[in-house]
Amino acid sequence: MPTARVKPDWTVRLKAGSADPWTYFGGAIGIFDIFEFHGQFTRTDTIIAFPGFAYGATKDRSAGMRVVLIKENEFLPQISAGFYDAIGNGFLSSRYLTASKMFGNFDVTIGLGQGILAGEYTASGADSGELFLTSDPLRATSVFGGIEWHLTPDLTLSAEYSSIDRANMYGYRDGAGTILKHDDSTIPVNIGIKYKLTENLHATAAFLRGDTIAGSIDFEFPLKPENVLAWEKTKPFFPGEKLKWDAHAFNNERLSALISKQLNAQGFVNVSASCNDDSVWIEYENNLHLSDARSLGHVATICDQVLPKRITKFYLNIKDGITVIQSLKTSRSAFKSFMESNLDKEGFLTFSDLNLYKDENWKDFQRDSKPSKMIYEPDDRFSFSIAPKIRTFLNNKNGFFKHKGLLRARAGYRPWYGGDIFGELEYTLFNQFDEVDFFAQEKDNSVRTDLLDYESESKTRISMLALEQKINLPLSVQGRFAAGIFESAYAGFGAEVFRYFNDGLWGAGFKSELVRKRDPDNNFKLRDDPDKWYSTAFFNLYTQILPSQGIEAGLTIGRFLAGDPGFQIDLRRSFKYFTLGAWYTKTDTDIFNSPKNRGADQKGVYISIPFSIFKSNDKPRHFSYSIASFTNDTGAMVRQPGSLYPMSPWSTPNHTKRTLNDMRKY
């Protein structure tokens, strides 16, 4: 039964359990100490979903949330409201209002519940979840309650009165109301025990209503970038006396080459520098640290150790490709005072300027005295990696999970400044997509539902072979153009422009693609329909709604791949270098013929996890995973080699200012 408690902010719980006839796997996350969002997959063993197919027992996705209305204090209980399984089929839908109060080691809960919490049968048909959520608030309501006794910090005993009528639950009855399993329970009381096996791993056992034994395992952990392994400090840099003497003796151009080489030797890429009589201008990409502020501390410390005393001002610029996104102007003395904690963050920013794009600081640098030409330190032009990848087809008649396992080899080559050639080759390790029962939904406009044409075979496939050129346009607008093979199904052309505003708090841009279908059987051939081109055109808008808490939103409006006009809204939280988000796409589906496409929208959730949680350093790469709704041809897009439209706030002046103390931690 639900309580009024929510998970602490940015804490995740993963859970697996069983209580006949259900087996479930799910998770929950706390937001702001006020909200808890949860979801799970539930298998109901008494119901076969598709007789005659290999799917087996019914499996259903469900989601819900809980919100704290009043926080607990000395006199008042914590009061929360919530709902569960209020989308889709609504097999186990409920709404509730609940209050919890601690009395010593006892946590007492009492609540009012509707839906299955009031003994109702809610599995009445398609979309019954949405209908339930918006139904009469005065519908049948029952009281429930419970008590938890925290006997020790690791051991908790519980007892609760259950208002659920199991005979009216999906699993005891099917979708038509037919009785499948009799309820032999004797008392409406559940008792349980919970034990902390470790700080993060908890085991629970329960005896439900006098006749059913249940159990579950919970894994709880906070989302923070330094997790499994403690980060090691960056290896200190100690310039030799010869290096210091050379720096003192060199003219501005040779000094620019020297500092560029030293920064590149420390691991930074895309490094360039220019010196004048009292200042240095540095440009680089932050490929070493999660935190841009930490990279600024790293670069500035090397400059302070190497450059002669006549260099009294640092201009440090963080690039994305060929574009400077953040530009820090600071005096050498202010930097040293900040690093020695003689200046706090606010004081440092008083004596420094951290700007969006380079224009303003570049003008200041050029005014000081005539600078040397920009010296570029050469990088390795070639890159290569191999990584495993798994594609999943969810909820098909022939199996709930069908997988395709791949080894993906990725290579990149930079032939000139701003230009990149990207290649991907996928080798199939195993393939269950040939077992999937799924067909294209449109005769001429199947832009995504013909995926089995490309995925059911196990041939080695080129999934990308494209040239991308980035350019800097007037007014600090970023530009990108691409041509080639973009994904297994499409090849063609793509272009995008984007610009940040107001320290990166918001931005806007345009994006478009013109593509054709590839031949499924030939890596270097297009389908034999030369007149069939697909085009997209989008306006993108990005904003940080609540920057201090990482709340962001994105809006895409325009023409999607099948020609259906509409929008996609993206709401996410990017906090402590993790991102958790959801998207919803709605388009005009009148152009489609299939009833599965008409009226269909697209939605999904995703998470991005920093690799640093598994490493002993703060490397900036992320692993991303998403779960989408059923495959349709509506609201489709084409993958590109790169994107200017942002998916996180990490590389903006606003975020760097808020995390500026990381400069001291490199």
XYZ file of C-alpha atoms in Angstrom:
666
model
C 0.000 0.000 0.000
C 1.323 3.504 -0.758
C 2.757 5.824 1.904
C 3.326 9.589 1.828
C 7.107 9.144 1.615
C 9.076 9.996 -1.545
C 12.645 9.181 -2.517
C 15.250 11.878 -1.746
C 16.125 14.235 -4.571
C 17.969 12.577 -7.472
C 17.914 9.150 -5.801
C 16.971 6.074 -7.809
C 15.401 2.807 -6.714
C 15.497 -0.271 -8.963
C 13.187 -3.072 -7.884
C 12.315 -6.644 -8.847
C 9.753 -8.777 -7.090
C 7.067 -11.411 -7.227
C 3.619 -11.898 -5.685
C 1.526 -14.611 -7.341
C 0.296 -14.185 -10.089
C 2.497 -11.141 -10.797
C 6.205 -10.668 -11.385
C 7.471 -7.127 -11.789
C 10.578 -5.106 -12.594
C 10.649 -1.364 -12.158
C 12.242 1.777 -10.889
C 11.568 5.117 -9.233
C 13.327 8.460 -8.897
C 12.890 11.313 -6.437
C 12.824 14.915 -7.640
C 13.268 17.962 -5.341
C 12.247 15.876 -2.267
C 8.690 16.596 -3.456
C 8.012 14.328 -6.432
C 8.520 10.643 -7.032
C 8.090 9.165 -10.502
C 7.898 5.415 -10.885
C 7.313 2.842 -13.582
C 7.463 -0.896 -14.032
C 6.878 -3.887 -16.271
C 4.442 -6.429 -14.830
C 4.007 -10.012 -16.004
C 0.642 -11.624 -15.193
C 1.119 -15.399 -15.266
C -2.574 -16.319 -15.377
C -3.222 -14.644 -18.743
C -1.710 -15.643 -22.093
C -1.455 -12.519 -24.221
C -1.426 -13.994 -27.729
C -2.497 -17.657 -27.848
C -0.580 -19.496 -30.546
C 2.397 -17.106 -30.406
C 5.616 -17.271 -28.401
C 4.866 -14.160 -26.331
C 3.656 -16.086 -23.282
C 2.063 -14.418 -20.257
C 0.703 -10.875 -20.488
C 3.259 -8.144 -19.843
C 2.250 -4.551 -19.306
C 4.023 -1.225 -18.851
C 2.747 1.130 -16.184
C 3.816 4.433 -14.672
C 2.794 6.753 -11.885
C 3.834 9.594 -9.641
C 3.493 10.884 -6.095
C 3.680 14.500 -4.954
C 4.151 15.828 -1.423
C 1.424 18.346 -0.576
C 2.488 19.044 3.019
C 5.883 18.153 4.461
C 6.054 16.505 7.842
C 6.901 18.657 10.843
C 6.632 18.356 14.603
C 2.862 18.623 14.538
C 1.695 17.645 11.045
C 2.107 14.423 9.085
C 3.502 14.346 5.588
C 0.591 14.380 3.150
C 0.951 13.194 -0.431
C -1.262 12.470 -3.409
C -0.509 10.130 -6.260
C -1.678 7.844 -8.992
C -0.498 4.659 -10.633
C -1.028 2.966 -14.010
C -3.027 5.910 -15.321
C -2.006 5.562 -18.966
C -2.630 2.843 -21.530
C -4.649 -0.206 -20.497
C -4.883 0.782 -16.852
C -4.987 -2.820 -15.654
C -4.017 -1.833 -12.088
C -5.068 1.835 -11.923
C -5.273 3.687 -8.618
C -5.427 7.189 -7.113
C -4.772 8.005 -3.495
C -4.337 10.622 -0.793
C -2.171 9.493 2.082
C -0.622 10.827 5.310
C 2.447 9.465 7.141
C 3.839 10.490 10.546
C 6.818 9.310 12.561
C 6.294 8.496 16.245
C 9.687 7.502 17.579
C 10.725 4.445 15.565
C 7.214 3.921 14.211
C 6.064 5.310 10.845
C 2.261 5.353 10.717
C 0.298 5.776 7.461
C -3.380 6.217 6.718
C -4.890 6.953 3.335
C -7.864 7.096 1.008
C -7.685 5.099 -2.217
C -9.639 4.717 -5.436
C -9.451 2.233 -8.295
C -7.911 -1.052 -7.202
C -7.279 0.556 -3.793
C -11.069 0.710 -3.415
C -11.598 -2.855 -4.611
C -12.654 -1.793 -8.121
C -12.071 -3.661 -11.382
C -10.182 -1.211 -13.641
C -9.068 -3.387 -16.582
C -12.072 -2.517 -18.719
C -10.452 -1.732 -22.089
C -8.084 0.385 -24.160
C -7.182 3.822 -22.750
C -8.929 2.966 -19.491
C -5.913 4.392 -17.651
C -6.466 7.917 -18.997
C -10.206 7.641 -18.415
C -9.592 6.582 -14.832
C -7.178 9.453 -14.144
C -9.752 12.049 -15.214
C -12.765 10.279 -13.715
C -15.123 11.545 -10.998
C -13.093 12.371 -7.853
C -16.066 11.222 -5.766
C -16.020 7.684 -7.168
C -15.823 4.699 -4.798
C -13.197 5.330 -2.103
C -11.757 3.102 0.625
C -9.528 3.592 3.651
C -6.170 1.833 3.959
C -3.335 2.135 6.451
C -0.189 0.640 7.874
C 2.671 0.896 10.325
C 6.413 0.371 9.963
C 8.612 -0.350 12.978
C 12.265 0.517 12.397
C 13.616 -2.007 14.850
C 17.254 -1.242 13.952
C 18.834 0.920 11.250
C 18.958 -2.220 9.066
C 15.748 -4.042 10.037
C 12.144 -2.894 9.564
C 8.934 -4.756 10.375
C 5.614 -3.725 8.849
C 1.902 -4.447 8.953
C -0.842 -2.900 6.832
C -4.549 -3.076 6.234
C -5.188 -3.702 2.524
C -8.291 -2.255 0.897
C -7.641 -4.214 -2.313
C -10.185 -6.813 -3.440
C -7.961 -9.343 -5.187
C -10.946 -11.049 -6.812
C -11.442 -7.816 -8.787
C -7.823 -7.463 -9.942
C -6.415 -8.120 -13.378
C -4.798 -11.530 -13.086
C -7.592 -12.932 -10.961
C -9.880 -11.854 -13.819
C -9.062 -11.208 -17.459
C -9.887 -8.149 -19.561
C -13.399 -9.450 -20.197
C -14.042 -9.982 -16.489
C -13.824 -13.796 -16.604
C -12.633 -15.325 -13.324
C -9.229 -16.976 -13.757
C -8.068 -17.424 -10.178
C -10.022 -17.567 -6.939
C -9.117 -15.380 -3.995
C -8.503 -17.682 -1.036
C -7.272 -14.971 1.303
C -8.558 -14.993 4.854
C -7.672 -11.583 6.272
C -7.150 -8.146 4.617
C -3.772 -7.693 6.339
C -0.222 -7.840 4.978
C 2.838 -8.292 7.173
C 6.429 -7.873 6.055
C 10.086 -7.599 6.924
C 12.738 -5.485 5.218
C 16.466 -5.898 5.727
C 19.413 -3.838 4.481
C 21.893 -6.305 3.008
C 24.190 -3.383 2.217
C 23.792 0.378 2.244
C 22.259 0.189 -1.232
C 20.775 -3.316 -1.458
C 17.580 -4.137 0.448
C 15.571 -7.368 0.616
C 11.870 -7.571 1.495
C 9.670 -10.564 2.323
C 5.926 -10.394 2.975
C 2.941 -12.575 3.836
C -0.090 -11.163 2.023
C -3.650 -11.549 3.258
C -2.887 -14.808 5.027
C -2.221 -16.941 1.932
C 0.507 -15.515 -0.340
C 4.251 -15.211 0.164
C 5.895 -12.347 -1.733
C 9.416 -11.020 -2.017
C 11.450 -8.294 -3.661
C 14.962 -6.904 -4.009
C 15.607 -3.137 -4.085
C 18.760 -1.363 -5.193
C 18.869 2.309 -4.182
C 21.566 4.824 -5.033
C 22.014 8.587 -5.483
C 22.808 9.932 -8.943
C 26.243 11.495 -8.664
C 29.111 11.464 -11.173
C 31.681 10.118 -8.705
C 30.159 6.834 -7.607
C 31.714 3.370 -7.817
C 35.350 4.504 -7.827
C 36.785 7.574 -6.117
C 38.285 10.008 -8.595
C 42.020 10.360 -8.617
C 43.479 13.840 -8.875
C 44.945 14.831 -12.211
C 48.638 14.040 -12.335
C 50.459 17.268 -11.411
C 52.307 19.114 -14.141
C 55.856 20.230 -13.274
C 57.578 22.271 -15.987
C 61.331 21.914 -16.056
C 63.711 24.824 -15.731
C 64.576 24.682 -19.442
C 60.905 24.995 -20.364
C 60.528 28.019 -18.084
C 63.669 29.588 -19.504
C 62.496 29.045 -23.084
C 59.142 30.622 -22.249
C 60.925 33.625 -20.766
C 63.179 34.021 -23.812
C 60.722 33.316 -26.645
C 58.952 35.982 -28.650
C 55.155 36.012 -28.816
C 54.816 33.621 -31.761
C 57.213 31.020 -30.363
C 55.599 31.375 -26.932
C 52.200 30.689 -28.532
C 53.570 27.503 -30.085
C 55.134 26.442 -26.777
C 51.964 26.786 -24.674
C 49.858 25.089 -27.370
C 52.230 22.139 -27.394
C 52.209 21.826 -23.592
C 48.403 21.854 -23.394
C 48.208 19.247 -26.139
C 50.790 17.125 -24.326
C 48.553 17.185 -21.242
C 45.772 15.634 -23.332
C 43.674 18.559 -24.560
C 42.691 18.573 -28.238
C 41.912 21.212 -30.852
C 44.358 23.547 -29.076
C 45.485 26.886 -30.465
C 47.097 29.941 -28.895
C 48.137 33.507 -29.552
C 50.242 35.734 -27.298
C 50.819 39.453 -27.149
C 53.062 41.400 -24.804
C 50.940 40.877 -21.667
C 48.150 38.418 -22.553
C 47.554 34.918 -23.865
C 44.588 33.681 -25.892
C 43.934 29.930 -25.602
C 41.327 27.878 -27.460
C 40.732 24.182 -26.734
C 38.124 21.446 -26.533
C 37.355 20.010 -23.113
C 37.899 16.325 -23.770
C 39.386 15.568 -20.333
C 36.837 16.624 -17.708
C 33.109 16.359 -17.065
C 33.130 19.892 -15.705
C 34.084 22.762 -18.004
C 35.044 24.745 -14.904
C 37.447 21.987 -13.932
C 39.026 22.147 -17.389
C 39.454 25.921 -17.022
C 41.329 25.348 -13.767
C 43.504 22.740 -15.444
C 44.390 24.932 -18.447
C 44.924 28.084 -16.387
C 47.245 26.275 -13.968
C 49.431 25.050 -16.827
C 49.530 28.593 -18.230
C 50.484 29.969 -14.827
C 53.294 27.418 -14.457
C 54.741 27.860 -17.949
C 54.211 31.439 -19.119
C 56.606 34.257 -18.145
C 55.551 36.902 -15.633
C 54.940 39.468 -18.372
C 51.740 37.552 -19.264
C 49.289 39.046 -16.773
C 45.956 38.244 -18.472
C 44.455 34.917 -19.525
C 41.792 34.529 -22.212
C 40.632 30.904 -21.997
C 38.145 29.678 -24.590
C 36.285 26.355 -24.638
C 35.340 25.191 -28.119
C 32.766 22.860 -29.594
C 34.419 21.858 -32.844
C 35.414 25.143 -34.468
C 33.159 27.393 -32.373
C 34.106 29.025 -29.081
C 31.071 28.556 -26.818
C 32.567 29.965 -23.583
C 35.208 32.659 -23.229
C 36.818 33.491 -19.869
C 38.855 36.667 -19.428
C 40.705 36.895 -16.112
C 43.850 38.369 -14.655
C 46.616 36.050 -13.563
C 46.513 37.485 -10.054
C 42.741 36.979 -9.728
C 43.108 33.377 -10.878
C 45.852 32.654 -8.330
C 43.881 34.318 -5.525
C 40.824 32.221 -6.400
C 42.801 28.978 -6.559
C 44.355 29.773 -3.162
C 40.846 30.492 -1.758
C 41.641 34.144 -1.106
C 38.779 35.005 -3.489
C 35.406 33.289 -3.487
C 33.427 32.557 -6.640
C 31.569 35.877 -6.597
C 34.789 37.809 -6.029
C 36.529 36.025 -8.884
C 33.675 36.821 -11.278
C 33.890 40.480 -10.196
C 37.432 40.629 -11.588
C 36.732 38.329 -14.565
C 34.332 37.988 -17.496
C 32.850 34.670 -18.610
C 30.968 35.262 -21.843
C 28.964 33.354 -24.396
C 30.974 33.103 -27.633
C 34.311 34.842 -28.240
C 33.492 38.142 -29.956
C 33.652 40.521 -26.988
C 36.794 39.080 -25.400
C 38.522 38.706 -28.778
C 38.133 42.429 -29.403
C 39.626 43.168 -25.971
C 42.572 40.852 -26.605
C 43.358 42.452 -29.955
C 43.153 45.943 -28.444
C 45.766 45.243 -25.769
C 48.682 45.059 -28.212
C 49.387 43.411 -31.530
C 49.082 39.649 -30.975
C 50.988 36.928 -32.762
C 49.244 34.827 -35.356
C 47.143 31.960 -34.007
C 49.281 28.833 -33.642
C 47.405 25.524 -34.012
C 48.837 22.415 -32.411
C 48.220 19.435 -34.719
C 46.073 16.575 -33.421
C 45.795 12.979 -34.518
C 43.406 13.230 -37.473
C 42.237 9.619 -37.190
C 40.110 8.049 -34.457
C 38.781 4.518 -34.066
C 36.709 2.575 -31.545
C 34.797 -0.688 -31.231
C 31.883 -1.094 -28.841
C 28.999 -3.531 -28.339
C 25.453 -2.368 -29.026
C 22.064 -3.965 -28.413
C 18.863 -3.028 -30.230
C 15.560 -4.025 -28.647
C 12.130 -4.604 -30.146
C 9.641 -4.404 -27.307
C 6.274 -6.082 -26.871
C 5.937 -8.159 -30.030
C 3.635 -11.186 -30.300
C 6.600 -13.511 -30.647
C 8.291 -12.229 -27.518
C 8.252 -9.297 -25.111
C 11.970 -8.594 -25.620
C 13.621 -9.336 -28.943
C 17.250 -8.308 -29.308
C 19.863 -7.753 -31.947
C 23.427 -7.763 -30.651
C 26.096 -5.935 -32.633
C 29.721 -4.973 -32.623
C 29.929 -1.431 -33.925
C 33.246 -0.204 -35.300
C 33.427 3.587 -35.544
C 36.109 5.586 -37.313
C 36.640 9.283 -37.869
C 39.015 11.295 -40.020
C 39.518 15.068 -40.050
C 40.744 16.051 -43.537
C 40.665 19.812 -42.860
C 39.638 22.295 -40.197
C 35.958 21.918 -39.363
C 35.519 18.890 -41.607
C 35.013 15.318 -40.401
C 34.406 12.030 -42.164
C 32.523 9.514 -40.020
C 32.169 5.796 -40.652
C 30.300 3.055 -38.802
C 30.280 -0.654 -39.559
C 27.954 -3.023 -37.699
C 28.717 -6.731 -37.365
C 25.863 -8.892 -36.066
C 26.643 -11.168 -33.102
C 23.108 -12.496 -32.644
C 19.748 -11.539 -34.106
C 16.218 -12.204 -32.861
C 14.633 -9.615 -35.141
C 14.020 -12.333 -37.738
C 11.507 -13.789 -35.242
C 9.537 -10.547 -34.900
C 5.972 -10.534 -36.256
C 5.798 -7.003 -37.652
C 5.047 -5.513 -41.063
C 5.268 -2.125 -42.764
C 2.103 -0.155 -42.063
C 2.065 1.939 -45.242
C 2.456 1.030 -48.904
C 4.422 4.118 -49.949
C 5.072 6.048 -46.753
C 6.569 3.533 -44.321
C 9.442 5.621 -43.045
C 10.012 3.544 -39.872
C 7.683 0.529 -39.827
C 9.707 -1.165 -42.576
C 12.567 -1.537 -40.091
C 12.653 -5.340 -40.491
C 13.781 -4.840 -44.091
C 16.994 -3.492 -42.559
C 17.225 -5.350 -39.236
C 16.003 -8.919 -39.812
C 19.116 -9.901 -41.768
C 22.456 -10.488 -40.057
C 24.714 -9.131 -42.776
C 27.508 -6.702 -41.992
C 26.028 -3.243 -42.543
C 27.462 0.230 -43.029
C 25.335 2.337 -40.691
C 27.134 5.617 -41.380
C 29.543 6.974 -43.970
C 29.207 10.739 -44.080
C 31.090 13.999 -44.376
C 30.168 16.756 -41.941
C 31.390 20.340 -42.226
C 30.958 22.823 -39.384
C 31.108 26.548 -40.104
C 30.954 29.770 -38.114
C 28.357 32.129 -39.554
C 27.926 35.862 -38.852
C 26.388 36.960 -35.518
C 27.884 33.943 -33.695
C 25.571 31.494 -35.445
C 26.834 27.916 -35.588
C 26.343 25.989 -38.818
C 26.586 22.356 -39.860
C 26.212 20.559 -43.210
C 26.373 16.799 -43.817
C 26.159 14.455 -46.791
C 26.338 10.680 -47.099
C 24.924 7.611 -45.361
C 23.281 8.657 -42.102
C 21.825 5.371 -40.835
C 20.972 1.868 -41.974
C 17.859 3.039 -43.843
C 18.696 6.544 -45.132
C 21.294 8.518 -47.065
C 21.227 12.093 -48.291
C 21.903 15.607 -47.062
C 21.408 17.487 -43.798
C 21.929 21.057 -42.603
C 21.478 22.882 -39.303
C 22.035 26.309 -37.757
C 21.799 27.180 -34.068
C 22.616 30.015 -31.692
C 22.648 30.304 -27.910
C 21.484 33.448 -26.118
C 21.748 34.868 -22.578
C 24.699 32.819 -21.286
C 23.255 29.693 -22.882
C 19.960 29.862 -20.994
C 18.106 29.537 -24.270
C 18.762 29.064 -27.943
C 17.072 28.701 -31.309
C 17.846 27.173 -34.666
C 16.687 25.456 -37.833
C 17.347 21.972 -39.157
C 16.485 20.157 -42.382
C 17.264 16.877 -44.151
C 16.717 15.590 -47.675
C 17.154 11.811 -47.836
C 16.390 8.675 -49.811
C 15.903 5.074 -48.740
C 18.897 2.770 -48.969
C 18.791 -0.680 -50.505
C 18.511 -3.202 -47.646
C 20.767 -5.713 -49.422
C 23.498 -3.460 -50.828
C 25.556 -1.110 -48.659
C 26.337 1.217 -51.559
C 23.029 1.344 -53.398
C 19.831 3.334 -53.005
C 16.392 1.873 -53.560
C 15.116 1.847 -57.141
C 12.743 4.772 -56.692
C 14.791 7.853 -57.698
C 11.808 10.184 -57.413
C 11.071 9.203 -53.795
C 12.838 11.749 -51.608
C 11.929 12.427 -47.981
C 12.414 15.896 -46.550
C 12.230 17.362 -43.055
C 12.253 20.981 -41.886
C 12.266 22.023 -38.221
C 12.467 25.062 -35.992
C 14.198 24.175 -32.710
C 13.824 26.084 -29.461
C 15.800 25.284 -26.295
C 15.498 26.769 -22.806
C 16.731 26.177 -19.271
C 13.561 26.643 -17.229
C 15.125 26.297 -13.775
C 18.900 26.382 -14.301
C 19.905 25.825 -10.678
C 18.041 22.500 -10.694
C 18.845 21.500 -14.271
C 15.275 21.678 -15.584
C 15.332 22.100 -19.378
C 12.877 21.957 -22.240
C 13.116 21.651 -25.991
C 10.493 22.279 -28.655
C 10.729 21.104 -32.264
C 8.106 22.312 -34.733
C 7.900 21.438 -38.401
C 7.654 18.724 -41.022
C 8.640 15.207 -39.969
C 10.072 12.474 -42.173
C 6.826 11.129 -43.644
C 5.638 14.669 -44.416
C 3.429 14.885 -41.321
C 3.510 18.376 -39.752
C 3.553 18.640 -35.974
C 5.698 19.166 -32.902
C 7.893 17.366 -30.404
C 8.280 18.597 -26.843
C 11.147 17.417 -24.701
C 11.258 17.924 -20.913
C 14.257 16.778 -18.934
C 16.402 17.280 -15.889
C 20.163 17.464 -16.356
C 21.671 17.511 -12.887
C 25.006 16.334 -11.489
C 25.932 15.256 -15.037
C 23.028 12.802 -15.310
C 20.076 13.473 -17.595
C 16.604 11.991 -17.235
C 13.960 13.093 -19.694
C 10.815 12.355 -21.631
C 9.513 13.420 -25.021
C 6.116 13.588 -26.668
C 5.471 13.960 -30.401
C 2.129 14.873 -31.977
C 1.610 15.274 -35.726
C -1.190 15.556 -38.272
C -1.675 11.911 -39.257
C -4.270 12.433 -42.008
C -1.629 11.672 -44.656
C -1.428 8.049 -43.486
C -3.675 5.179 -44.546
C -2.971 2.676 -41.787
C -5.290 2.894 -38.760
C -2.234 2.155 -36.604
C -0.653 5.407 -37.822
C -3.778 7.551 -37.846
C -4.130 9.309 -34.514
C -0.894 7.765 -33.215
C 1.505 9.889 -31.208
C 5.029 9.098 -30.081
C 6.405 9.247 -26.565
C 9.343 7.902 -24.671
C 11.802 8.316 -21.827
C 15.588 8.334 -21.758
C 18.525 8.533 -19.396
C 22.110 9.658 -19.922
C 24.747 8.369 -17.492
C 28.335 9.666 -17.229
C 31.001 7.024 -17.764
C 32.818 8.593 -14.820
C 30.703 6.579 -12.348
C 32.678 3.502 -13.440
C 36.055 5.251 -13.699
C 38.655 6.743 -11.393
C 38.571 10.070 -13.240
C 35.987 12.532 -14.528
C 36.053 11.715 -18.242
C 33.266 13.595 -20.058
C 31.630 10.827 -22.140
C 28.085 9.585 -21.461
C 26.077 6.414 -22.047
C 22.491 6.972 -23.185
C 19.490 4.644 -23.241
C 15.916 5.307 -24.288
C 12.589 3.488 -24.337
C 10.015 4.610 -26.899
C 6.368 3.821 -27.504
C 5.215 1.452 -30.239
C 6.901 1.775 -33.647
C 4.869 3.907 -36.048
C 5.614 6.103 -39.050
C 4.476 9.275 -37.304
C 6.853 11.906 -35.927
C 9.970 10.285 -37.421
C 13.396 11.919 -37.760
C 16.705 10.984 -39.408
C 19.923 10.470 -37.471
C 22.771 12.861 -38.300
C 26.552 12.641 -37.720
C 26.282 15.515 -35.245
C 23.857 17.978 -33.730
C 24.006 21.615 -32.676
C 20.637 21.498 -30.905
C 21.740 20.890 -27.300
C 20.856 17.926 -25.137
C 22.381 19.211 -21.887
C 23.388 22.495 -20.202
C 26.923 21.441 -19.251
C 28.766 23.565 -21.834
C 27.153 26.939 -21.230
C 28.498 29.967 -19.325
C 25.527 29.821 -16.972
C 26.384 26.297 -15.820
C 30.106 27.039 -15.612
C 29.481 30.089 -13.408
C 27.383 27.997 -11.034
C 30.059 25.277 -10.829
C 33.075 27.593 -10.869
C 34.479 26.123 -7.644
C 35.301 23.020 -9.693
C 38.249 25.012 -11.050
C 40.045 24.188 -7.807
C 39.422 20.425 -8.139
C 41.166 19.515 -11.358
